[in-house]
Amino acid sequence: MSDTTASNGQITGFGTKGYRSYVLIALMLIYTLNFIDRTLISVVAQPIINTFSLNDTQWGLLSGPPFALFYALMGIPIAMWADRSNRVMVIAVCVIVWSIMTALCGMATGFLWLLLFRVGVAVGEAGCTPPANSIITDYYPPKSRANAIGIYSMGVTLGGVLAQLFGGTIASIKGADFGAWINSIGLGFMFSGMDWTTVEGWRIAFVVIGAPGAIIALILWLTIKEPPRGYSDPPDADPLRKAPFFEAFQEFGVKPTFWWLALGAALVAFVGYGLISFQAPFLQRVHGIGVREAAVMYGAPLAAFAAFGTFIGGLLSEKLSGRYPAVVAWLPAVGLLIAVPAYIAAFFSPTLSMAFALWAIAAIGHYAYLGAQYSVGTGIVSPRSRATTIAVLLLIISLIGNGIGPLFVGAMSDFFMAREIGLSGYGDLAATFDPKMCGAKVLELGEAGPALCAAYGDGLRQSMAATVLVFILAAGCYYMSSRTYLRDRYNPDAL
């Protein structure tokens, strides 16, 4: 690569502006698909809980530790593979894997099979973000990366919106109606002998949403060019040499910014994954609405507000960076401190409309952090180490956030529920209480039914409110990362 080309790349980025925008949008859509398939299980949480008669601790286990562990374990070797080979191909293969596994979740015949297929989804999804971030930093020059990565990061919340819209809508379809539709389009012969009346809506949602992934992966592979590594960085950064894992670790491991960032992002994920895993059950238990209404009328709009928060976070970081060079590191702390009282007020609001308004404010403040974790993470290391650095960051986030968050919220929910049942005077019924009876069948629980079902909702309400307080610690971590960010930023001139 000539000095002139490298210098121009540092200024203009790789490819034309239009193609660069296409690549960014395509990668954002892949990330959106990633989070549709990842989030779908939380959209249909209550029907799955009812199908397999799970308590909240078991649900937290299903949606948390196994997924997080394998997502973390596979993230680093896949990122190292991406640092040494065609990153577009790596992403395409991983899209196919997680899409197939998502479809198989709908065919699970028991809790264990569903758990195993979720592990398969985790393995595939581990190969999305590290190579995608590496590609974006080669397409976009340093001055535009915060906004570009912020736009890419919108895939998290846009995926949440679409998972709510499609997942909630499809999950409300009765098996018999879906079977009749299949027959009406001439595909009934493919499912001859199937009794559609026994097929639950949540199963249909997994299969319908997971299946198209292979086609999307093919389009990605055929239309996105693999950029030269380090194209948009200064020419003396030596981007073509691939950093071994331990060399990359030595690069980011000595920088306090990385560790404060990692801890802050992990604590935010701890709260975020915990809340999203129980958002739909909260709306259904506390406010008495159905799975479709919870997803379409409330879940999807809340996810849209979260996406707006991600966009605003990236935009403000770029606009304010001239005046406040470390803004990308400390701005998330401001958003998190706004989110804490808004979330707690939303959980204890007496009406659903009031809860929704407060929840929307909280979501905007909460998700303003998302672009920062990638902008700061890639900004403190050389181009050859970026994918591995992001993989390690995601490992920490996954183990603490997704690994512990949902399980913590679930265990706390069961604890608070048991306490509420005890206070209601029906403590002797706690062990035999079947939550699936709440709703239309509450009268079958006898005179204790209303009190037991109220405790079922109140326990989750108290658990979610207590979990949100962790944001205060996360805000402190982001503030600490901002104090060392400027010193730790990657500077090829200092090499």
Tab-separated table of C-alpha atoms in Angstrom:
chain	number	residue	atom	x	y	z
A	1	MET	CA	0.000	0.000	0.000
A	2	SER	CA	1.505	3.342	-0.967
A	3	ASP	CA	1.827	6.231	1.445
A	4	THR	CA	-0.547	8.276	-0.688
A	5	THR	CA	-3.208	5.567	-0.672
A	6	ALA	CA	-2.884	5.055	3.054
A	7	SER	CA	-3.076	8.787	3.725
A	8	ASN	CA	-6.155	9.115	1.540
A	9	GLY	CA	-7.699	6.127	3.322
A	10	GLN	CA	-7.132	7.821	6.649
A	11	ILE	CA	-9.105	10.794	5.321
A	12	THR	CA	-11.761	9.255	3.076
A	13	GLY	CA	-12.084	5.627	4.180
A	14	PHE	CA	-12.324	2.585	1.884
A	15	GLY	CA	-14.568	2.616	-1.202
A	16	THR	CA	-17.027	5.228	-2.347
A	17	LYS	CA	-19.292	6.968	0.125
A	18	GLY	CA	-22.343	5.177	-1.264
A	19	TYR	CA	-20.779	1.719	-1.103
A	20	ARG	CA	-19.369	2.422	2.344
A	21	SER	CA	-22.887	3.297	3.493
A	22	TYR	CA	-24.231	0.088	1.933
A	23	VAL	CA	-21.666	-2.009	3.799
A	24	LEU	CA	-22.476	-0.281	7.086
A	25	ILE	CA	-26.224	-0.764	6.645
A	26	ALA	CA	-25.701	-4.405	5.586
A	27	LEU	CA	-23.602	-5.127	8.670
A	28	MET	CA	-26.144	-3.343	10.842
A	29	LEU	CA	-28.886	-5.553	9.369
A	30	ILE	CA	-26.795	-8.657	10.082
A	31	TYR	CA	-26.383	-7.440	13.669
A	32	THR	CA	-30.143	-6.811	13.715
A	33	LEU	CA	-30.767	-10.410	12.620
A	34	ASN	CA	-28.319	-11.514	15.321
A	35	PHE	CA	-30.409	-9.831	17.988
A	36	ILE	CA	-33.751	-10.872	16.519
A	37	ASP	CA	-32.716	-14.503	16.895
A	38	ARG	CA	-31.112	-13.843	20.285
A	39	THR	CA	-34.017	-11.800	21.700
A	40	LEU	CA	-36.886	-13.893	20.358
A	41	ILE	CA	-36.740	-16.259	23.304
A	42	SER	CA	-37.455	-13.395	25.711
A	43	VAL	CA	-40.445	-12.263	23.632
A	44	VAL	CA	-42.100	-15.658	24.034
A	45	ALA	CA	-40.804	-16.180	27.563
A	46	GLN	CA	-44.096	-16.673	29.371
A	47	PRO	CA	-45.487	-19.253	26.902
A	48	ILE	CA	-42.245	-21.257	27.209
A	49	ILE	CA	-42.344	-20.945	31.012
A	50	ASN	CA	-45.902	-22.284	30.922
A	51	THR	CA	-45.111	-25.076	28.432
A	52	PHE	CA	-42.267	-26.512	30.488
A	53	SER	CA	-43.627	-25.419	33.939
A	54	LEU	CA	-40.507	-23.395	34.805
A	55	ASN	CA	-39.940	-21.098	37.750
A	56	ASP	CA	-38.136	-17.784	37.229
A	57	THR	CA	-34.780	-19.156	38.353
A	58	GLN	CA	-34.991	-21.924	35.759
A	59	TRP	CA	-35.973	-19.397	33.112
A	60	GLY	CA	-33.035	-17.210	34.101
A	61	LEU	CA	-30.771	-20.237	33.725
A	62	LEU	CA	-32.153	-21.019	30.268
A	63	SER	CA	-31.770	-17.465	28.979
A	64	GLY	CA	-28.478	-16.732	30.719
A	65	PRO	CA	-25.400	-18.820	31.709
A	66	PRO	CA	-25.220	-21.556	29.018
A	67	PHE	CA	-25.719	-19.081	26.180
A	68	ALA	CA	-23.222	-16.667	27.714
A	69	LEU	CA	-20.588	-19.308	28.396
A	70	PHE	CA	-20.480	-20.671	24.857
A	71	TYR	CA	-20.824	-17.197	23.336
A	72	ALA	CA	-17.765	-16.200	25.339
A	73	LEU	CA	-15.747	-19.380	24.728
A	74	MET	CA	-16.242	-19.301	20.963
A	75	GLY	CA	-15.848	-15.538	20.579
A	76	ILE	CA	-12.058	-15.434	20.941
A	77	PRO	CA	-11.099	-18.296	18.583
A	78	ILE	CA	-13.557	-17.027	15.944
A	79	ALA	CA	-12.158	-13.499	16.315
A	80	MET	CA	-8.598	-14.819	15.933
A	81	TRP	CA	-9.778	-16.657	12.800
A	82	ALA	CA	-11.275	-13.376	11.551
A	83	ASP	CA	-8.016	-11.521	12.266
A	84	ARG	CA	-6.231	-13.961	9.945
A	85	SER	CA	-8.737	-14.662	7.157
A	86	ASN	CA	-11.633	-13.237	5.152
A	87	ARG	CA	-13.882	-11.534	7.693
A	88	VAL	CA	-16.926	-11.413	5.398
A	89	MET	CA	-16.765	-15.188	4.958
A	90	VAL	CA	-16.484	-15.689	8.729
A	91	ILE	CA	-19.628	-13.634	9.341
A	92	ALA	CA	-21.570	-15.457	6.582
A	93	VAL	CA	-20.770	-18.894	8.015
A	94	CYS	CA	-21.766	-17.794	11.499
A	95	VAL	CA	-25.085	-16.366	10.253
A	96	ILE	CA	-25.975	-19.765	8.777
A	97	VAL	CA	-25.118	-21.573	12.034
A	98	TRP	CA	-27.134	-19.358	14.357
A	99	SER	CA	-30.126	-19.248	11.974
A	100	ILE	CA	-30.390	-23.035	11.770
A	101	MET	CA	-30.104	-23.334	15.538
A	102	THR	CA	-32.804	-20.706	16.033
A	103	ALA	CA	-35.189	-22.702	13.846
A	104	LEU	CA	-34.374	-25.860	15.808
A	105	CYS	CA	-35.354	-24.109	19.068
A	106	GLY	CA	-38.930	-24.250	17.819
A	107	MET	CA	-38.690	-28.029	17.543
A	108	ALA	CA	-37.390	-28.615	21.072
A	109	THR	CA	-39.319	-31.371	22.830
A	110	GLY	CA	-38.074	-30.523	26.309
A	111	PHE	CA	-36.146	-28.084	28.444
A	112	LEU	CA	-32.809	-29.809	27.794
A	113	TRP	CA	-33.181	-29.766	24.000
A	114	LEU	CA	-34.130	-26.088	24.059
A	115	LEU	CA	-31.054	-25.423	26.185
A	116	LEU	CA	-28.785	-27.240	23.707
A	117	PHE	CA	-30.179	-25.412	20.683
A	118	ARG	CA	-29.701	-22.090	22.489
A	119	VAL	CA	-26.054	-23.047	22.950
A	120	GLY	CA	-25.885	-23.566	19.172
A	121	VAL	CA	-27.302	-20.079	18.618
A	122	ALA	CA	-24.603	-18.702	20.935
A	123	VAL	CA	-21.803	-20.413	19.022
A	124	GLY	CA	-22.957	-18.895	15.729
A	125	GLU	CA	-23.616	-15.422	17.098
A	126	ALA	CA	-20.159	-15.258	18.668
A	127	GLY	CA	-18.746	-14.714	15.167
A	128	CYS	CA	-20.700	-11.575	14.293
A	129	THR	CA	-19.506	-8.506	16.181
A	130	PRO	CA	-15.680	-8.839	16.363
A	131	PRO	CA	-15.110	-9.186	12.580
A	132	ALA	CA	-17.862	-6.660	11.818
A	133	ASN	CA	-16.214	-4.033	14.014
A	134	SER	CA	-12.870	-4.783	12.395
A	135	ILE	CA	-14.398	-4.323	8.915
A	136	ILE	CA	-16.036	-1.020	9.873
A	137	THR	CA	-12.759	0.430	11.166
A	138	ASP	CA	-11.186	-0.365	7.787
A	139	TYR	CA	-14.049	1.224	5.825
A	140	TYR	CA	-14.309	4.373	7.935
A	141	PRO	CA	-11.607	6.899	8.924
A	142	PRO	CA	-11.085	7.681	12.635
A	143	LYS	CA	-13.158	10.878	12.612
A	144	SER	CA	-16.271	9.009	11.410
A	145	ARG	CA	-15.970	5.769	13.376
A	146	ALA	CA	-17.913	6.749	16.491
A	147	ASN	CA	-21.015	7.522	14.449
A	148	ALA	CA	-20.512	4.512	12.119
A	149	ILE	CA	-20.148	2.097	15.014
A	150	GLY	CA	-23.101	3.772	16.713
A	151	ILE	CA	-25.212	3.097	13.607
A	152	TYR	CA	-23.975	-0.513	13.504
A	153	SER	CA	-24.784	-0.887	17.201
A	154	MET	CA	-28.388	0.090	16.486
A	155	GLY	CA	-28.739	-3.524	15.357
A	156	VAL	CA	-29.085	-4.475	19.021
A	157	THR	CA	-32.165	-2.391	19.583
A	158	LEU	CA	-33.596	-2.679	16.065
A	159	GLY	CA	-33.310	-6.429	16.474
A	160	GLY	CA	-35.279	-6.048	19.662
A	161	VAL	CA	-37.996	-4.093	17.824
A	162	LEU	CA	-38.352	-6.658	15.050
A	163	ALA	CA	-38.184	-9.599	17.459
A	164	GLN	CA	-41.090	-8.049	19.351
A	165	LEU	CA	-43.122	-7.257	16.228
A	166	PHE	CA	-42.609	-10.530	14.386
A	167	GLY	CA	-42.125	-12.793	17.380
A	168	GLY	CA	-45.110	-11.483	19.295
A	169	THR	CA	-47.364	-11.550	16.248
A	170	ILE	CA	-46.352	-15.013	15.061
A	171	ALA	CA	-46.425	-16.473	18.565
A	172	SER	CA	-50.074	-15.454	18.890
A	173	ILE	CA	-51.015	-17.548	15.825
A	174	LYS	CA	-52.755	-20.812	16.606
A	175	GLY	CA	-51.159	-23.934	15.166
A	176	ALA	CA	-54.323	-24.934	13.311
A	177	ASP	CA	-54.530	-21.544	11.606
A	178	PHE	CA	-50.895	-21.693	10.570
A	179	GLY	CA	-51.384	-25.208	9.201
A	180	ALA	CA	-54.358	-24.018	7.179
A	181	TRP	CA	-52.245	-21.194	5.737
A	182	ILE	CA	-49.474	-23.643	4.810
A	183	ASN	CA	-52.038	-25.746	2.957
A	184	SER	CA	-53.486	-22.686	1.218
A	185	ILE	CA	-50.139	-21.842	-0.400
A	186	GLY	CA	-49.645	-25.391	-1.634
A	187	LEU	CA	-46.979	-26.538	0.844
A	188	GLY	CA	-49.143	-28.835	2.915
A	189	PHE	CA	-47.536	-31.932	1.326
A	190	MET	CA	-44.272	-31.058	3.107
A	191	PHE	CA	-45.927	-31.517	6.488
A	192	SER	CA	-48.268	-34.409	5.820
A	193	GLY	CA	-49.255	-36.224	8.974
A	194	MET	CA	-48.551	-33.243	11.262
A	195	ASP	CA	-51.268	-32.365	13.755
A	196	TRP	CA	-51.092	-28.566	13.668
A	197	THR	CA	-53.524	-28.239	16.576
A	198	THR	CA	-50.735	-29.388	18.919
A	199	VAL	CA	-48.177	-26.872	17.622
A	200	GLU	CA	-47.798	-23.849	19.882
A	201	GLY	CA	-47.326	-20.357	18.492
A	202	TRP	CA	-43.912	-19.806	20.087
A	203	ARG	CA	-42.572	-22.822	18.194
A	204	ILE	CA	-43.818	-21.434	14.885
A	205	ALA	CA	-42.120	-18.102	15.670
A	206	PHE	CA	-38.685	-19.717	16.100
A	207	VAL	CA	-38.888	-21.651	12.843
A	208	VAL	CA	-40.274	-18.816	10.708
A	209	ILE	CA	-37.781	-16.247	12.003
A	210	GLY	CA	-34.721	-18.512	11.981
A	211	ALA	CA	-35.092	-20.092	8.546
A	212	PRO	CA	-34.257	-17.114	6.223
A	213	GLY	CA	-30.751	-16.678	7.665
A	214	ALA	CA	-29.018	-18.793	5.018
A	215	ILE	CA	-30.299	-16.574	2.183
A	216	ILE	CA	-29.187	-13.425	4.004
A	217	ALA	CA	-25.722	-14.926	4.554
A	218	LEU	CA	-25.390	-15.637	0.820
A	219	ILE	CA	-26.302	-12.039	-0.084
A	220	LEU	CA	-23.721	-10.776	2.390
A	221	TRP	CA	-21.002	-13.010	0.941
A	222	LEU	CA	-21.731	-11.950	-2.650
A	223	THR	CA	-22.040	-8.201	-2.158
A	224	ILE	CA	-19.541	-7.058	0.505
A	225	LYS	CA	-15.860	-6.641	-0.314
A	226	GLU	CA	-13.199	-7.588	2.198
A	227	PRO	CA	-11.274	-4.305	2.796
A	228	PRO	CA	-7.485	-4.169	3.228
A	229	ARG	CA	-6.676	-4.289	6.919
A	230	GLY	CA	-5.846	-0.900	8.357
A	231	TYR	CA	-6.751	0.887	5.109
A	232	SER	CA	-8.287	3.833	6.953
A	233	ASP	CA	-5.489	4.141	9.507
A	234	PRO	CA	-2.163	5.984	9.230
A	235	PRO	CA	0.264	4.177	6.869
A	236	ASP	CA	2.896	3.499	9.513
A	237	ALA	CA	0.557	1.434	11.697
A	238	ASP	CA	1.679	-1.885	10.089
A	239	PRO	CA	-1.877	-3.287	9.942
A	240	LEU	CA	-1.104	-6.249	7.730
A	241	ARG	CA	0.793	-8.137	10.395
A	242	LYS	CA	-1.707	-10.258	12.327
A	243	ALA	CA	-1.339	-10.004	16.086
A	244	PRO	CA	-1.285	-13.292	18.010
A	245	PHE	CA	-3.715	-13.400	20.915
A	246	PHE	CA	-1.117	-12.783	23.600
A	247	GLU	CA	0.363	-9.881	21.654
A	248	ALA	CA	-3.080	-8.325	21.365
A	249	PHE	CA	-3.629	-8.981	25.075
A	250	GLN	CA	-0.363	-7.234	25.896
A	251	GLU	CA	-1.542	-4.260	23.872
A	252	PHE	CA	-4.896	-3.667	25.561
A	253	GLY	CA	-4.164	-5.405	28.866
A	254	VAL	CA	-1.872	-2.633	30.138
A	255	LYS	CA	-4.441	0.090	29.489
A	256	PRO	CA	-6.746	0.941	32.424
A	257	THR	CA	-9.316	2.327	29.975
A	258	PHE	CA	-10.001	-1.151	28.642
A	259	TRP	CA	-10.651	-2.681	32.071
A	260	TRP	CA	-12.877	0.158	33.291
A	261	LEU	CA	-14.752	-0.004	29.987
A	262	ALA	CA	-15.115	-3.777	30.205
A	263	LEU	CA	-16.419	-3.687	33.776
A	264	GLY	CA	-18.808	-0.818	33.027
A	265	ALA	CA	-20.179	-2.491	29.887
A	266	ALA	CA	-20.501	-5.821	31.704
A	267	LEU	CA	-22.520	-4.238	34.513
A	268	VAL	CA	-24.786	-2.504	31.998
A	269	ALA	CA	-25.272	-5.834	30.226
A	270	PHE	CA	-25.963	-7.491	33.602
A	271	VAL	CA	-28.928	-5.172	34.026
A	272	GLY	CA	-29.916	-5.068	30.354
A	273	TYR	CA	-30.035	-8.817	29.772
A	274	GLY	CA	-31.779	-9.305	33.095
A	275	LEU	CA	-34.481	-6.796	32.226
A	276	ILE	CA	-35.045	-7.929	28.640
A	277	SER	CA	-35.314	-11.579	29.704
A	278	PHE	CA	-38.242	-10.700	31.962
A	279	GLN	CA	-39.749	-7.673	30.191
A	280	ALA	CA	-42.566	-9.624	28.517
A	281	PRO	CA	-43.394	-11.680	31.650
A	282	PHE	CA	-43.471	-8.414	33.659
A	283	LEU	CA	-45.987	-6.818	31.300
A	284	GLN	CA	-48.120	-9.948	31.253
A	285	ARG	CA	-48.023	-10.633	35.000
A	286	VAL	CA	-48.233	-7.088	36.397
A	287	HIS	CA	-50.460	-5.441	33.778
A	288	GLY	CA	-52.395	-8.500	32.631
A	289	ILE	CA	-51.895	-8.252	28.867
A	290	GLY	CA	-51.325	-11.024	26.322
A	291	VAL	CA	-48.119	-12.076	24.574
A	292	ARG	CA	-48.965	-10.277	21.315
A	293	GLU	CA	-50.008	-7.027	22.999
A	294	ALA	CA	-46.955	-7.083	25.263
A	295	ALA	CA	-44.678	-7.496	22.248
A	296	VAL	CA	-46.326	-5.337	19.579
A	297	MET	CA	-47.879	-2.517	21.605
A	298	TYR	CA	-45.148	-2.116	24.209
A	299	GLY	CA	-42.085	-4.280	23.592
A	300	ALA	CA	-41.457	-3.069	20.026
A	301	PRO	CA	-41.885	0.662	20.794
A	302	LEU	CA	-39.595	0.353	23.810
A	303	ALA	CA	-36.968	-1.321	21.647
A	304	ALA	CA	-37.352	1.529	19.138
A	305	PHE	CA	-36.708	4.071	21.896
A	306	ALA	CA	-33.630	2.064	22.858
A	307	ALA	CA	-32.429	2.192	19.240
A	308	PHE	CA	-32.948	5.944	19.266
A	309	GLY	CA	-30.853	6.131	22.437
A	310	THR	CA	-28.035	4.216	20.736
A	311	PHE	CA	-28.146	6.568	17.749
A	312	ILE	CA	-28.217	9.671	19.932
A	313	GLY	CA	-25.295	8.390	21.977
A	314	GLY	CA	-23.147	7.941	18.874
A	315	LEU	CA	-24.245	11.236	17.336
A	316	LEU	CA	-23.598	13.262	20.488
A	317	SER	CA	-20.191	11.621	20.893
A	318	GLU	CA	-19.215	12.699	17.389
A	319	LYS	CA	-20.649	16.231	17.683
A	320	LEU	CA	-19.115	16.926	21.091
A	321	SER	CA	-15.739	15.254	20.502
A	322	GLY	CA	-14.132	18.507	19.336
A	323	ARG	CA	-14.927	20.254	22.600
A	324	TYR	CA	-14.775	17.212	24.879
A	325	PRO	CA	-12.258	14.697	23.442
A	326	ALA	CA	-13.148	12.023	26.021
A	327	VAL	CA	-16.935	12.398	25.632
A	328	VAL	CA	-17.328	8.953	24.063
A	329	ALA	CA	-16.125	7.419	27.333
A	330	TRP	CA	-18.096	9.508	29.873
A	331	LEU	CA	-21.370	10.174	28.039
A	332	PRO	CA	-22.732	6.673	28.844
A	333	ALA	CA	-22.452	7.476	32.568
A	334	VAL	CA	-24.847	10.409	32.140
A	335	GLY	CA	-27.396	8.242	30.338
A	336	LEU	CA	-27.235	5.497	32.957
A	337	LEU	CA	-27.799	7.894	35.847
A	338	ILE	CA	-30.885	9.218	34.062
A	339	ALA	CA	-32.144	5.670	33.479
A	340	VAL	CA	-32.076	4.535	37.123
A	341	PRO	CA	-34.944	6.629	38.546
A	342	ALA	CA	-36.905	6.376	35.292
A	343	TYR	CA	-36.815	2.565	35.315
A	344	ILE	CA	-37.753	2.262	38.993
A	345	ALA	CA	-40.660	4.687	38.580
A	346	ALA	CA	-41.821	2.720	35.526
A	347	PHE	CA	-41.845	-0.597	37.393
A	348	PHE	CA	-43.974	0.811	40.211
A	349	SER	CA	-46.294	2.948	38.083
A	350	PRO	CA	-49.978	2.246	38.734
A	351	THR	CA	-50.965	2.429	35.058
A	352	LEU	CA	-49.482	0.874	31.963
A	353	SER	CA	-49.470	4.154	30.025
A	354	MET	CA	-47.439	5.888	32.740
A	355	ALA	CA	-45.094	2.925	32.980
A	356	PHE	CA	-44.530	2.988	29.228
A	357	ALA	CA	-43.664	6.709	29.141
A	358	LEU	CA	-41.117	6.365	31.955
A	359	TRP	CA	-39.727	3.142	30.493
A	360	ALA	CA	-39.156	4.916	27.163
A	361	ILE	CA	-37.114	7.663	28.873
A	362	ALA	CA	-35.101	5.025	30.718
A	363	ALA	CA	-34.418	3.067	27.520
A	364	ILE	CA	-33.006	6.125	25.741
A	365	GLY	CA	-30.612	6.856	28.602
A	366	HIS	CA	-29.724	3.194	29.060
A	367	TYR	CA	-28.756	2.384	25.476
A	368	ALA	CA	-26.748	5.552	24.801
A	369	TYR	CA	-23.771	3.521	26.024
A	370	LEU	CA	-23.777	0.900	23.281
A	371	GLY	CA	-21.713	2.569	20.576
A	372	ALA	CA	-19.189	3.745	23.171
A	373	GLN	CA	-18.130	0.251	24.160
A	374	TYR	CA	-17.031	-0.459	20.585
A	375	SER	CA	-15.665	2.999	19.786
A	376	VAL	CA	-13.492	3.058	22.894
A	377	GLY	CA	-12.548	-0.617	22.570
A	378	THR	CA	-11.299	-0.257	18.999
A	379	GLY	CA	-9.853	3.191	19.613
A	380	ILE	CA	-7.221	2.110	22.125
A	381	VAL	CA	-5.539	-0.633	20.071
A	382	SER	CA	-3.846	-1.001	16.692
A	383	PRO	CA	-5.797	-2.247	13.639
A	384	ARG	CA	-4.282	-5.738	13.772
A	385	SER	CA	-5.620	-6.308	17.315
A	386	ARG	CA	-9.106	-4.880	17.075
A	387	ALA	CA	-11.168	-8.016	16.450
A	388	THR	CA	-9.407	-9.888	19.260
A	389	THR	CA	-9.793	-6.905	21.613
A	390	ILE	CA	-13.520	-6.696	20.950
A	391	ALA	CA	-13.818	-10.475	21.414
A	392	VAL	CA	-12.218	-10.264	24.857
A	393	LEU	CA	-14.456	-7.315	25.700
A	394	LEU	CA	-17.516	-9.312	24.632
A	395	LEU	CA	-16.295	-12.323	26.620
A	396	ILE	CA	-16.269	-10.256	29.793
A	397	ILE	CA	-19.604	-8.649	28.948
A	398	SER	CA	-21.160	-11.996	28.114
A	399	LEU	CA	-19.960	-13.843	31.212
A	400	ILE	CA	-20.999	-11.126	33.654
A	401	GLY	CA	-23.930	-9.644	31.756
A	402	ASN	CA	-25.743	-12.406	29.915
A	403	GLY	CA	-24.206	-15.072	32.126
A	404	ILE	CA	-25.384	-13.748	35.477
A	405	GLY	CA	-27.983	-11.033	34.787
A	406	PRO	CA	-31.028	-13.146	33.805
A	407	LEU	CA	-30.272	-15.762	36.469
A	408	PHE	CA	-29.935	-13.047	39.121
A	409	VAL	CA	-33.241	-11.411	38.182
A	410	GLY	CA	-34.965	-14.804	38.098
A	411	ALA	CA	-33.590	-15.943	41.464
A	412	MET	CA	-34.443	-12.599	43.064
A	413	SER	CA	-37.930	-12.784	41.561
A	414	ASP	CA	-38.537	-16.203	43.121
A	415	PHE	CA	-37.167	-14.916	46.441
A	416	PHE	CA	-39.379	-11.828	46.482
A	417	MET	CA	-42.376	-13.854	45.271
A	418	ALA	CA	-41.961	-16.343	48.124
A	419	ARG	CA	-41.719	-13.458	50.574
A	420	GLU	CA	-44.845	-11.819	49.175
A	421	ILE	CA	-46.753	-15.099	49.349
A	422	GLY	CA	-45.644	-15.493	52.950
A	423	LEU	CA	-46.821	-11.983	53.814
A	424	SER	CA	-50.195	-12.715	52.182
A	425	GLY	CA	-50.788	-15.547	54.636
A	426	TYR	CA	-50.583	-18.330	52.034
A	427	GLY	CA	-46.960	-19.332	52.557
A	428	ASP	CA	-47.890	-23.013	52.796
A	429	LEU	CA	-49.038	-22.890	49.159
A	430	ALA	CA	-45.817	-21.442	47.737
A	431	ALA	CA	-44.288	-24.838	46.915
A	432	THR	CA	-47.332	-26.073	44.991
A	433	PHE	CA	-48.257	-22.800	43.267
A	434	ASP	CA	-48.502	-23.231	39.470
A	435	PRO	CA	-48.050	-19.807	37.782
A	436	LYS	CA	-49.581	-20.993	34.501
A	437	MET	CA	-52.962	-20.853	36.258
A	438	CYS	CA	-52.724	-17.065	36.601
A	439	GLY	CA	-54.926	-15.311	34.082
A	440	ALA	CA	-58.044	-16.960	32.763
A	441	LYS	CA	-57.697	-19.948	35.119
A	442	VAL	CA	-56.950	-17.983	38.312
A	443	LEU	CA	-60.257	-19.035	39.870
A	444	GLU	CA	-59.093	-22.659	39.738
A	445	LEU	CA	-56.491	-21.736	42.371
A	446	GLY	CA	-59.282	-21.102	44.871
A	447	GLU	CA	-59.629	-18.140	47.191
A	448	ALA	CA	-55.830	-17.803	47.409
A	449	GLY	CA	-55.557	-17.349	43.643
A	450	PRO	CA	-55.613	-13.536	43.428
A	451	ALA	CA	-53.054	-13.161	46.226
A	452	LEU	CA	-50.743	-15.797	44.752
A	453	CYS	CA	-50.858	-14.274	41.255
A	454	ALA	CA	-50.332	-10.776	42.644
A	455	ALA	CA	-47.214	-12.044	44.429
A	456	TYR	CA	-46.066	-13.646	41.163
A	457	GLY	CA	-46.027	-10.202	39.556
A	458	ASP	CA	-44.809	-8.227	42.578
A	459	GLY	CA	-41.820	-10.501	43.075
A	460	LEU	CA	-40.640	-9.800	39.531
A	461	ARG	CA	-41.336	-6.063	39.912
A	462	GLN	CA	-39.149	-5.821	43.021
A	463	SER	CA	-36.394	-7.918	41.461
A	464	MET	CA	-36.171	-5.731	38.355
A	465	ALA	CA	-36.127	-2.512	40.417
A	466	ALA	CA	-33.310	-3.807	42.624
A	467	THR	CA	-31.281	-4.896	39.587
A	468	VAL	CA	-31.422	-1.428	37.984
A	469	LEU	CA	-29.402	0.019	40.902
A	470	VAL	CA	-26.332	-1.685	39.421
A	471	PHE	CA	-26.329	1.094	36.800
A	472	ILE	CA	-24.861	3.421	39.433
A	473	LEU	CA	-21.734	1.263	39.648
A	474	ALA	CA	-21.574	1.045	35.849
A	475	ALA	CA	-21.722	4.845	35.550
A	476	GLY	CA	-18.755	5.082	37.904
A	477	CYS	CA	-16.780	2.693	35.702
A	478	TYR	CA	-17.450	4.753	32.568
A	479	TYR	CA	-16.352	7.881	34.388
A	480	MET	CA	-13.101	6.173	35.391
A	481	SER	CA	-12.500	5.026	31.802
A	482	SER	CA	-12.874	8.611	30.594
A	483	ARG	CA	-10.039	9.732	32.882
A	484	THR	CA	-7.496	7.542	31.067
A	485	TYR	CA	-9.029	7.346	27.586
A	486	LEU	CA	-7.036	10.171	25.993
A	487	ARG	CA	-3.779	8.784	27.358
A	488	ASP	CA	-4.579	5.227	26.227
A	489	ARG	CA	-5.846	6.035	22.722
A	490	TYR	CA	-3.957	4.318	19.924
A	491	ASN	CA	-1.296	6.640	18.521
A	492	PRO	CA	0.917	5.203	15.750
A	493	ASP	CA	3.219	8.230	16.007
A	494	ALA	CA	4.216	7.066	19.496
A	495	LEU	CA	5.394	3.670	18.242
